Amino acid sequence: MSGRTRRAGLLAACSLVLAAGTLTGCGSDDSASSSADPELEVTGAYMPAPSMDTMAAGFFTVTNSGGADTLTSVTSDLSDDVTMHATVDGAMREEKSFAVPARGTLDLASGGSHLMFEKLTHKPGQGEKVSVELHFAKSGTVRISMPVKPATYNPKTGR
Ligand code: CU
């Protein structure tokens, strides 16, 4: 469980907001400012076939037609250690969460934000489907099936 680290991240974010001089957005899940329920759809999930059983990446798109939500953690049978990474100036950085904007998208794509699966239970082969649970702050758990694609697979999203 990563509840403790998640809370720490939330507190850190709140401190930043307070330092900036506003009081909005801290621990007010059911306040009027965020009343619209998120409506999430997850598409385009895939995992490039990893060459080793130590590490694999995962990608998908969340399309939200409702209010804002947050991806707070990810779990999978494939790994007890799934983290969220952003890519900043070509370097990976672990994130505590990913924001899903209201009426917007959260895009994980090659060269950008991604999931990182470490210490894999086995090396997944091409054609396999990896079961992944996405845990959102408001929408709860969304279970997806992430197909394993060739290592070089790199879809054009059209964005
Ligand atoms: Cu990474």
Coordinates of C-alpha atoms and ligand atoms in Angstrom, one line a residue:
M1 CA 0.0 0.0 0.0
S2 CA 1.2 3.5 -0.8
G3 CA -1.3 5.4 1.2
R4 CA 1.3 7.1 3.3
T5 CA 3.3 8.4 0.4
R6 CA 0.1 9.5 -1.4
R7 CA -0.9 11.6 1.7
A8 CA 2.5 13.1 1.9
G9 CA 2.3 14.2 -1.7
L10 CA -1.1 15.7 -1.1
L11 CA 0.1 17.6 1.9
A12 CA 3.1 18.9 -0.1
A13 CA 0.8 20.1 -2.9
C14 CA -1.4 21.8 -0.3
S15 CA 1.6 23.6 1.2
L16 CA 2.5 24.9 -2.2
V17 CA -1.1 26.2 -2.8
L18 CA -1.1 27.9 0.6
A19 CA 2.3 29.5 0.0
A20 CA 0.9 30.9 -3.2
G21 CA -1.8 32.6 -1.2
T22 CA -5.0 30.7 -2.1
L23 CA -7.1 28.3 0.0
T24 CA -8.8 26.4 -2.8
G25 CA -8.3 22.8 -3.7
C26 CA -7.1 21.4 -0.4
G27 CA -8.9 18.3 0.8
S28 CA -12.4 19.5 -0.3
D29 CA -13.5 16.6 -2.4
D30 CA -17.1 17.5 -2.3
S31 CA -16.9 21.2 -2.4
A32 CA -19.0 23.1 -5.0
S33 CA -15.9 24.0 -7.0
S34 CA -15.5 20.3 -8.0
S35 CA -19.1 19.1 -8.0
A36 CA -19.2 17.6 -11.5
D37 CA -18.5 13.8 -11.6
P38 CA -15.7 12.7 -13.8
E39 CA -16.6 10.5 -16.7
L40 CA -13.6 8.5 -17.7
E41 CA -12.9 6.3 -20.7
V42 CA -9.5 4.5 -21.1
T43 CA -8.4 3.8 -24.6
G44 CA -5.3 2.8 -26.6
A45 CA -3.6 0.9 -23.8
Y46 CA -0.5 -1.1 -24.7
M47 CA 2.8 -2.4 -23.3
P48 CA 5.9 -2.6 -25.6
A49 CA 7.2 -6.2 -25.2
P50 CA 10.0 -5.9 -22.6
S51 CA 13.4 -7.5 -23.4
M52 CA 13.9 -8.5 -19.7
D53 CA 11.8 -9.4 -16.7
T54 CA 13.1 -6.5 -14.7
M55 CA 11.2 -3.6 -16.2
A56 CA 8.4 -2.7 -18.6
A57 CA 6.5 0.4 -19.6
G58 CA 2.8 1.0 -20.2
F59 CA 0.8 3.6 -22.1
F60 CA -2.9 4.6 -22.4
T61 CA -5.1 7.6 -22.8
V62 CA -7.8 8.7 -20.4
T63 CA -10.6 10.8 -22.0
N64 CA -12.7 12.7 -19.4
S65 CA -16.1 14.1 -20.4
G66 CA -16.9 15.3 -16.8
G67 CA -15.2 16.9 -13.9
A68 CA -11.5 16.7 -12.9
D69 CA -10.1 13.5 -11.4
T70 CA -6.7 12.2 -10.4
L71 CA -4.9 8.9 -11.1
T72 CA -3.5 8.2 -7.6
S73 CA -2.0 4.7 -8.0
V74 CA -1.7 1.7 -10.3
T75 CA -1.6 -2.0 -9.5
S76 CA -1.1 -5.1 -11.6
D77 CA -0.6 -8.9 -11.4
L78 CA 2.5 -8.4 -13.4
S79 CA 4.3 -6.3 -10.7
D80 CA 4.0 -5.2 -7.1
D81 CA 5.9 -2.1 -8.0
V82 CA 4.1 0.1 -10.6
T83 CA 4.9 3.8 -10.6
M84 CA 3.9 6.8 -12.7
H85 CA 6.7 8.6 -14.5
A86 CA 6.8 11.9 -16.4
T87 CA 9.5 12.7 -18.8
V88 CA 11.1 16.2 -18.2
D89 CA 13.8 17.4 -20.6
G90 CA 14.4 13.8 -21.7
A91 CA 14.8 12.4 -18.1
M92 CA 12.3 10.3 -16.2
R93 CA 10.8 11.6 -13.0
E94 CA 8.5 9.7 -10.7
E95 CA 5.2 11.4 -10.0
K96 CA 2.9 10.8 -7.0
S97 CA -0.2 11.1 -9.3
F98 CA -1.4 12.2 -12.7
A99 CA -4.1 14.8 -13.1
V100 CA -7.1 14.1 -15.3
P101 CA -8.4 17.5 -16.3
A102 CA -12.1 18.3 -16.5
R103 CA -13.3 17.7 -20.1
G104 CA -9.7 16.9 -21.1
T105 CA -7.3 14.0 -21.5
L106 CA -4.5 12.4 -19.7
D107 CA -2.1 11.1 -22.4
L108 CA 0.6 8.5 -21.7
A109 CA 2.7 8.1 -24.7
S110 CA 6.2 7.0 -25.8
G111 CA 8.7 9.7 -25.0
G112 CA 6.3 11.3 -22.5
S113 CA 4.4 10.2 -19.4
H114 CA 4.3 6.4 -18.8
L115 CA 3.7 3.7 -16.3
M116 CA 6.8 1.8 -15.1
F117 CA 6.4 -1.8 -14.0
E118 CA 9.4 -3.1 -12.1
K119 CA 10.4 -6.6 -10.7
L120 CA 8.0 -8.4 -13.1
T121 CA 6.5 -11.6 -12.0
H122 CA 7.4 -12.9 -15.5
K123 CA 8.4 -11.5 -18.8
P124 CA 5.2 -10.9 -20.8
G125 CA 5.3 -12.0 -24.4
Q126 CA 3.8 -10.3 -27.5
G127 CA 0.1 -10.9 -27.7
E128 CA -0.3 -11.4 -24.0
K129 CA -2.8 -9.2 -22.1
V130 CA -1.7 -7.7 -18.9
S131 CA -4.4 -6.9 -16.3
V132 CA -3.9 -3.4 -14.8
E133 CA -6.0 -1.5 -12.3
L134 CA -6.0 2.2 -12.4
H135 CA -7.1 3.8 -9.1
F136 CA -8.7 7.2 -9.4
A137 CA -9.4 9.6 -6.5
K138 CA -13.1 10.0 -7.5
S139 CA -13.9 7.4 -10.1
G140 CA -12.5 4.5 -8.1
T141 CA -10.8 1.6 -9.8
V142 CA -10.9 1.1 -13.5
R143 CA -9.6 -2.3 -14.7
I144 CA -8.0 -2.4 -18.1
S145 CA -6.5 -5.1 -20.3
M146 CA -3.1 -3.9 -21.6
P147 CA -2.1 -5.8 -24.8
V148 CA 1.6 -6.5 -25.2
K149 CA 2.8 -5.1 -28.5
P150 CA 6.1 -5.4 -30.4
A151 CA 9.0 -3.7 -28.7
T152 CA 9.1 -1.1 -31.5
Y153 CA 5.3 -0.4 -31.5
N154 CA 4.8 3.4 -31.5
P155 CA 1.3 4.4 -32.5
K156 CA 0.5 7.8 -33.9
T157 CA -2.2 9.3 -31.8
G158 CA -3.0 12.0 -34.2
R159 CA -2.4 14.7 -31.6
Ligands
CU1 CU 10.0 5.7 -16.3

